[in-house]
Amino acid sequence: MSFYIGHEAPKLWRRICAETTTEINLLAENWKYILGGLIFQYIHGLGARGVHYLHRPGPTLQDTGYFLLPELGSDNAYISEIVFTTIFLPFVLWTFHPFIFKTKKIYTVLIWCRVLAFLVACQFLRMLTFYSTQLPGPNYHCREGSKLATLPRPDSVLEVLLLNFPRGLLYGCGDLIFSSHMIFSLVFVRTYQKYGTRRFIKQCAWIAVIAQSFLIVASRKHYTVDVVVAWYTVNLVVFFVDKKLPELPDRTSATSLLPVSKDNKTKEENHKLLNGNANPEDWRPRTQINGKIMEDGNAVHVEAAMNGV
């Protein structure tokens, strides 16, 4: 066991270093898109915080999902968050798998450029929607009688800008149509559906999203319309935005993206290292004679001797 670890650890370290160099170069070219997407996540949070000041609690609206699904209650509301975490966290870890595994299909920087583009488009539409009409929140802390249902006038701009983090994000009201949890889940699952390689994981991911849809309604965190609108809006946005974005390069032929290492290896050799083919024997020169691939050039003399020359 110790021999195996000692043998594989240097390979893993070289793979991480090579991948890090590649991703840094890609980040240098695409940092504006990453930064813009991250800034918009804050703007979206700011918008959700702002609509809470406009929220006015009232009777829960008539909802078909509430008639069909039993209410989980406030004590079991965490179940939907657990399901969401099982979608969110594995996806984030998967986007960084090229740093560890030999087989890889994506570049971490490029996949996040794509994901953030989907999120920004969906969140922009979401803010337009929940600022157009404020519905009385169905969540327990948004109902009449709750101190969290309405927010007092802010004492300063700083109070708004800081979002009362993290409490303000956990106990928001008014940002209903359409569900933010569904935006993240559907974007992540659709991205893995296209670029992931494990069929079983894809099936489990879709099952988890469907289960989350029912749990969100059963937890009374959203109305059914919030979830239904998210299903068709997010899928349509991802479909059309994906067609406008350039396709991700294939890792098996993207050697032009890879830098030349300090020990004068070619980009092709570095590409082999990134994809786990780091055997030095594969770098030896080969000569083709009589339809056969011969190695080291010495095979020329052997072939000549066999032919009596």
CSV table of C-alpha atoms in Angstrom, one decimal:
chain,number,residue,atom,x,y,z
A,1,MET,CA,0.0,0.0,0.0
A,2,SER,CA,2.8,2.4,0.9
A,3,PHE,CA,4.6,1.5,-2.3
A,4,TYR,CA,1.5,2.3,-4.3
A,5,ILE,CA,1.0,5.7,-2.6
A,6,GLY,CA,4.6,6.6,-3.1
A,7,HIS,CA,4.4,5.7,-6.7
A,8,GLU,CA,1.1,7.5,-7.5
A,9,ALA,CA,1.6,10.6,-5.3
A,10,PRO,CA,4.2,12.3,-7.6
A,11,LYS,CA,2.0,11.6,-10.6
A,12,LEU,CA,-1.0,13.2,-8.8
A,13,TRP,CA,1.1,16.2,-7.8
A,14,ARG,CA,2.4,16.7,-11.4
A,15,ARG,CA,-1.2,16.5,-12.6
A,16,ILE,CA,-2.4,19.0,-10.2
A,17,CYS,CA,0.4,21.4,-11.0
A,18,ALA,CA,-0.1,21.1,-14.8
A,19,GLU,CA,-3.9,21.5,-14.4
A,20,THR,CA,-3.4,24.6,-12.2
A,21,THR,CA,-1.2,26.2,-14.8
A,22,THR,CA,-3.7,25.6,-17.5
A,23,GLU,CA,-6.7,26.9,-15.5
A,24,ILE,CA,-4.7,30.0,-14.5
A,25,ASN,CA,-4.1,30.8,-18.1
A,26,LEU,CA,-7.8,30.3,-18.9
A,27,LEU,CA,-8.7,32.4,-15.9
A,28,ALA,CA,-6.5,35.2,-17.2
A,29,GLU,CA,-8.5,35.2,-20.4
A,30,ASN,CA,-12.0,34.8,-18.9
A,31,TRP,CA,-11.7,36.5,-15.5
A,32,LYS,CA,-14.2,39.3,-16.6
A,33,TYR,CA,-16.9,36.7,-17.1
A,34,ILE,CA,-16.3,35.0,-13.8
A,35,LEU,CA,-16.1,38.3,-11.9
A,36,GLY,CA,-19.3,39.6,-13.6
A,37,GLY,CA,-21.2,36.4,-12.8
A,38,LEU,CA,-20.1,36.6,-9.1
A,39,ILE,CA,-21.0,40.2,-8.8
A,40,PHE,CA,-24.4,39.5,-10.2
A,41,GLN,CA,-24.9,36.9,-7.5
A,42,TYR,CA,-24.5,39.7,-5.0
A,43,ILE,CA,-26.9,41.9,-7.0
A,44,HIS,CA,-29.5,39.1,-7.0
A,45,GLY,CA,-29.1,38.8,-3.2
A,46,LEU,CA,-29.5,42.6,-2.9
A,47,GLY,CA,-32.7,42.4,-5.0
A,48,ALA,CA,-34.1,39.7,-2.8
A,49,ARG,CA,-33.3,41.7,0.2
A,50,GLY,CA,-34.9,44.8,-1.2
A,51,VAL,CA,-38.2,43.1,-2.0
A,52,HIS,CA,-38.5,42.0,1.6
A,53,TYR,CA,-38.9,45.6,2.5
A,54,LEU,CA,-42.0,45.7,0.2
A,55,HIS,CA,-43.5,42.4,1.5
A,56,ARG,CA,-46.8,42.6,3.3
A,57,PRO,CA,-48.0,39.4,5.0
A,58,GLY,CA,-51.5,38.2,4.3
A,59,PRO,CA,-53.6,35.1,4.0
A,60,THR,CA,-51.9,32.2,2.2
A,61,LEU,CA,-53.2,32.0,-1.4
A,62,GLN,CA,-55.2,29.0,-2.7
A,63,ASP,CA,-52.7,26.5,-4.1
A,64,THR,CA,-53.3,23.2,-5.7
A,65,GLY,CA,-50.0,21.8,-4.4
A,66,TYR,CA,-51.0,22.6,-0.9
A,67,PHE,CA,-54.2,20.5,-1.3
A,68,LEU,CA,-52.3,17.5,-2.8
A,69,LEU,CA,-49.1,17.5,-0.6
A,70,PRO,CA,-49.2,17.1,3.2
A,71,GLU,CA,-47.5,19.9,5.1
A,72,LEU,CA,-44.1,19.0,6.5
A,73,GLY,CA,-44.2,21.6,9.1
A,74,SER,CA,-41.5,24.0,10.3
A,75,ASP,CA,-39.6,21.4,12.2
A,76,ASN,CA,-39.1,19.3,9.0
A,77,ALA,CA,-38.4,22.2,6.6
A,78,TYR,CA,-34.8,21.3,6.6
A,79,ILE,CA,-35.4,18.2,4.5
A,80,SER,CA,-35.7,20.2,1.2
A,81,GLU,CA,-32.4,21.9,2.1
A,82,ILE,CA,-30.7,18.6,2.5
A,83,VAL,CA,-31.8,17.5,-0.9
A,84,PHE,CA,-30.7,20.8,-2.4
A,85,THR,CA,-27.3,20.4,-0.7
A,86,THR,CA,-26.9,16.9,-2.3
A,87,ILE,CA,-27.3,18.6,-5.7
A,88,PHE,CA,-25.3,21.7,-5.1
A,89,LEU,CA,-22.2,20.4,-3.3
A,90,PRO,CA,-21.5,17.4,-5.6
A,91,PHE,CA,-21.8,19.6,-8.7
A,92,VAL,CA,-19.3,22.1,-7.3
A,93,LEU,CA,-16.9,19.3,-6.5
A,94,TRP,CA,-17.3,17.7,-9.9
A,95,THR,CA,-16.3,21.0,-11.7
A,96,PHE,CA,-12.9,20.7,-10.0
A,97,HIS,CA,-12.4,17.0,-10.8
A,98,PRO,CA,-9.9,17.8,-13.6
A,99,PHE,CA,-7.3,18.7,-11.0
A,100,ILE,CA,-7.4,15.1,-9.6
A,101,PHE,CA,-8.6,12.5,-12.1
A,102,LYS,CA,-6.9,11.3,-15.3
A,103,THR,CA,-10.1,11.2,-17.4
A,104,LYS,CA,-11.5,14.7,-17.9
A,105,LYS,CA,-13.9,16.3,-20.3
A,106,ILE,CA,-14.1,19.9,-19.1
A,107,TYR,CA,-12.0,22.9,-18.0
A,108,THR,CA,-13.1,24.2,-14.6
A,109,VAL,CA,-12.9,27.9,-15.6
A,110,LEU,CA,-14.8,27.4,-18.8
A,111,ILE,CA,-17.6,25.4,-17.3
A,112,TRP,CA,-18.1,28.0,-14.6
A,113,CYS,CA,-18.3,30.7,-17.3
A,114,ARG,CA,-21.1,28.8,-18.8
A,115,VAL,CA,-22.9,28.1,-15.6
A,116,LEU,CA,-22.7,31.7,-14.4
A,117,ALA,CA,-24.1,32.8,-17.8
A,118,PHE,CA,-27.2,30.6,-17.2
A,119,LEU,CA,-27.6,31.7,-13.6
A,120,VAL,CA,-27.4,35.4,-14.5
A,121,ALA,CA,-30.0,35.2,-17.2
A,122,CYS,CA,-32.4,33.2,-15.0
A,123,GLN,CA,-31.9,35.5,-12.0
A,124,PHE,CA,-32.4,38.6,-14.0
A,125,LEU,CA,-35.8,37.3,-15.1
A,126,ARG,CA,-36.6,36.3,-11.6
A,127,MET,CA,-36.0,39.8,-10.2
A,128,LEU,CA,-38.2,41.3,-12.9
A,129,THR,CA,-40.9,38.8,-11.9
A,130,PHE,CA,-41.0,39.2,-8.1
A,131,TYR,CA,-40.6,43.0,-8.3
A,132,SER,CA,-43.6,43.1,-10.6
A,133,THR,CA,-46.0,41.6,-8.1
A,134,GLN,CA,-45.4,40.9,-4.4
A,135,LEU,CA,-47.3,37.9,-3.2
A,136,PRO,CA,-47.9,37.1,0.5
A,137,GLY,CA,-45.2,34.7,1.5
A,138,PRO,CA,-46.4,31.2,2.5
A,139,ASN,CA,-43.3,30.4,4.6
A,140,TYR,CA,-43.8,30.2,8.3
A,141,HIS,CA,-41.7,33.3,9.1
A,142,CYS,CA,-43.5,35.3,6.4
A,143,ARG,CA,-47.0,34.9,7.7
A,144,GLU,CA,-49.1,37.3,9.6
A,145,GLY,CA,-48.0,37.6,13.2
A,146,SER,CA,-44.3,36.8,12.5
A,147,LYS,CA,-41.8,39.5,13.4
A,148,LEU,CA,-39.7,38.5,10.4
A,149,ALA,CA,-42.6,39.0,7.9
A,150,THR,CA,-41.9,42.7,7.5
A,151,LEU,CA,-38.7,44.7,7.7
A,152,PRO,CA,-38.5,48.1,9.4
A,153,ARG,CA,-37.2,51.0,7.4
A,154,PRO,CA,-33.4,50.6,7.2
A,155,ASP,CA,-31.3,53.0,9.3
A,156,SER,CA,-28.6,53.3,6.7
A,157,VAL,CA,-27.6,52.2,3.2
A,158,LEU,CA,-25.0,50.0,4.7
A,159,GLU,CA,-27.6,47.9,6.4
A,160,VAL,CA,-29.2,47.2,3.0
A,161,LEU,CA,-25.8,46.5,1.2
A,162,LEU,CA,-24.7,44.0,3.9
A,163,LEU,CA,-27.9,42.0,3.4
A,164,ASN,CA,-28.0,41.2,7.1
A,165,PHE,CA,-25.9,38.2,6.1
A,166,PRO,CA,-26.5,35.3,6.7
A,167,ARG,CA,-29.8,35.8,8.5
A,168,GLY,CA,-31.2,38.0,5.8
A,169,LEU,CA,-30.7,35.3,3.2
A,170,LEU,CA,-32.2,32.6,5.3
A,171,TYR,CA,-35.3,34.4,6.3
A,172,GLY,CA,-36.3,36.4,3.2
A,173,CYS,CA,-39.8,37.1,2.1
A,174,GLY,CA,-41.4,38.3,-1.1
A,175,ASP,CA,-38.9,36.8,-3.6
A,176,LEU,CA,-41.3,34.0,-4.7
A,177,ILE,CA,-41.8,33.7,-8.5
A,178,PHE,CA,-39.8,31.9,-9.3
A,179,SER,CA,-37.8,29.6,-7.0
A,180,SER,CA,-34.1,30.4,-6.7
A,181,HIS,CA,-33.4,26.9,-5.4
A,182,MET,CA,-34.9,25.4,-8.6
A,183,ILE,CA,-32.7,27.8,-10.7
A,184,PHE,CA,-29.5,26.5,-9.2
A,185,SER,CA,-30.6,22.8,-9.2
A,186,LEU,CA,-31.9,22.8,-12.8
A,187,VAL,CA,-28.8,24.7,-14.1
A,188,PHE,CA,-26.4,22.3,-12.4
A,189,VAL,CA,-28.3,19.2,-13.4
A,190,ARG,CA,-28.6,20.3,-17.0
A,191,THR,CA,-24.9,21.1,-17.2
A,192,TYR,CA,-23.9,17.7,-15.8
A,193,GLN,CA,-26.4,16.1,-18.2
A,194,LYS,CA,-24.5,17.6,-21.1
A,195,TYR,CA,-20.9,17.3,-19.8
A,196,GLY,CA,-21.0,14.6,-17.2
A,197,THR,CA,-20.0,11.0,-18.0
A,198,ARG,CA,-21.9,8.9,-15.4
A,199,ARG,CA,-25.3,7.9,-16.5
A,200,PHE,CA,-26.3,6.7,-13.1
A,201,ILE,CA,-25.4,10.0,-11.5
A,202,LYS,CA,-27.5,11.8,-14.2
A,203,GLN,CA,-30.5,9.7,-13.4
A,204,CYS,CA,-30.1,10.3,-9.6
A,205,ALA,CA,-29.7,14.0,-10.2
A,206,TRP,CA,-33.0,14.3,-12.0
A,207,ILE,CA,-34.7,12.3,-9.4
A,208,ALA,CA,-33.3,14.6,-6.7
A,209,VAL,CA,-34.6,17.7,-8.6
A,210,ILE,CA,-38.0,16.2,-8.9
A,211,ALA,CA,-38.1,15.3,-5.2
A,212,GLN,CA,-36.9,18.8,-4.3
A,213,SER,CA,-39.8,20.3,-6.3
A,214,PHE,CA,-42.3,18.4,-4.2
A,215,LEU,CA,-40.4,19.1,-0.9
A,216,ILE,CA,-40.3,22.9,-1.5
A,217,VAL,CA,-44.1,23.0,-1.9
A,218,ALA,CA,-44.6,20.6,1.0
A,219,SER,CA,-42.4,22.8,3.2
A,220,ARG,CA,-44.5,25.8,2.2
A,221,LYS,CA,-41.4,27.7,1.2
A,222,HIS,CA,-42.9,28.5,-2.2
A,223,TYR,CA,-46.3,28.3,-4.0
A,224,THR,CA,-46.6,25.6,-6.6
A,225,VAL,CA,-46.6,28.2,-9.3
A,226,ASP,CA,-43.0,29.3,-8.3
A,227,VAL,CA,-41.8,25.8,-8.9
A,228,VAL,CA,-43.7,25.2,-12.1
A,229,VAL,CA,-42.6,28.5,-13.6
A,230,ALA,CA,-39.0,27.6,-12.7
A,231,TRP,CA,-39.2,24.3,-14.5
A,232,TYR,CA,-40.0,25.7,-17.9
A,233,THR,CA,-38.3,29.1,-17.6
A,234,VAL,CA,-34.9,27.7,-16.5
A,235,ASN,CA,-34.9,25.0,-19.2
A,236,LEU,CA,-35.8,27.4,-21.9
A,237,VAL,CA,-33.2,29.9,-20.8
A,238,VAL,CA,-30.5,27.3,-20.7
A,239,PHE,CA,-31.5,25.9,-24.1
A,240,PHE,CA,-31.3,29.3,-25.8
A,241,VAL,CA,-28.3,30.7,-24.0
A,242,ASP,CA,-26.4,27.5,-24.6
A,243,LYS,CA,-26.9,27.9,-28.3
A,244,LYS,CA,-25.5,31.4,-28.2
A,245,LEU,CA,-22.4,30.4,-26.3
A,246,PRO,CA,-19.3,28.9,-28.0
A,247,GLU,CA,-19.0,25.2,-27.4
A,248,LEU,CA,-16.4,24.0,-24.8
A,249,PRO,CA,-13.2,22.7,-26.4
A,250,ASP,CA,-12.6,19.0,-26.5
A,251,ARG,CA,-9.9,18.1,-24.0
A,252,THR,CA,-8.5,15.4,-26.3
A,253,SER,CA,-7.6,18.0,-28.9
A,254,ALA,CA,-7.2,21.3,-27.0
A,255,THR,CA,-3.4,21.2,-26.8
A,256,SER,CA,-3.3,24.8,-28.0
A,257,LEU,CA,-4.7,25.9,-24.6
A,258,LEU,CA,-1.8,24.2,-22.7
A,259,PRO,CA,1.4,26.0,-21.8
A,260,VAL,CA,4.9,24.8,-22.4
A,261,SER,CA,6.5,23.5,-19.2
A,262,LYS,CA,9.9,24.6,-17.9
A,263,ASP,CA,11.7,21.3,-18.8
A,264,ASN,CA,11.0,22.0,-22.6
A,265,LYS,CA,8.4,19.4,-23.0
A,266,THR,CA,6.1,20.1,-25.9
A,267,LYS,CA,2.5,21.1,-25.5
A,268,GLU,CA,1.5,17.6,-26.6
A,269,GLU,CA,3.6,16.0,-23.9
A,270,ASN,CA,2.1,18.3,-21.3
A,271,HIS,CA,-1.4,17.4,-22.6
A,272,LYS,CA,-0.6,13.7,-22.1
A,273,LEU,CA,0.4,14.5,-18.5
A,274,LEU,CA,-2.8,16.3,-17.9
A,275,ASN,CA,-4.8,13.3,-19.1
A,276,GLY,CA,-2.8,10.8,-17.1
A,277,ASN,CA,-0.5,9.5,-19.9
A,278,ALA,CA,2.8,10.4,-18.3
A,279,ASN,CA,4.8,7.3,-19.2
A,280,PRO,CA,8.2,8.5,-20.6
A,281,GLU,CA,8.3,5.5,-23.0
A,282,ASP,CA,5.5,7.1,-24.9
A,283,TRP,CA,7.8,10.1,-25.7
A,284,ARG,CA,10.5,8.0,-27.5
A,285,PRO,CA,10.9,8.7,-31.3
A,286,ARG,CA,9.5,6.1,-33.6
A,287,THR,CA,10.3,5.3,-37.3
A,288,GLN,CA,8.0,3.6,-39.7
A,289,ILE,CA,9.5,0.9,-42.0
A,290,ASN,CA,7.7,-1.4,-44.3
A,291,GLY,CA,4.3,-0.5,-42.7
A,292,LYS,CA,5.7,-1.3,-39.2
A,293,ILE,CA,6.3,1.2,-36.4
A,294,MET,CA,9.9,0.7,-35.2
A,295,GLU,CA,11.4,2.4,-32.1
A,296,ASP,CA,14.6,4.3,-31.3
A,297,GLY,CA,15.9,4.4,-34.9
A,298,ASN,CA,18.1,1.3,-34.2
A,299,ALA,CA,15.4,-0.9,-35.8
A,300,VAL,CA,16.6,0.4,-39.2
A,301,HIS,CA,19.8,-1.7,-38.9
A,302,VAL,CA,17.9,-4.7,-37.7
A,303,GLU,CA,15.4,-4.5,-40.6
A,304,ALA,CA,18.3,-4.1,-43.1
A,305,ALA,CA,20.1,-7.1,-41.8
A,306,MET,CA,17.0,-9.2,-42.1
A,307,ASN,CA,16.6,-8.2,-45.7
A,308,GLY,CA,20.3,-9.1,-46.4
A,309,VAL,CA,21.3,-5.6,-47.2
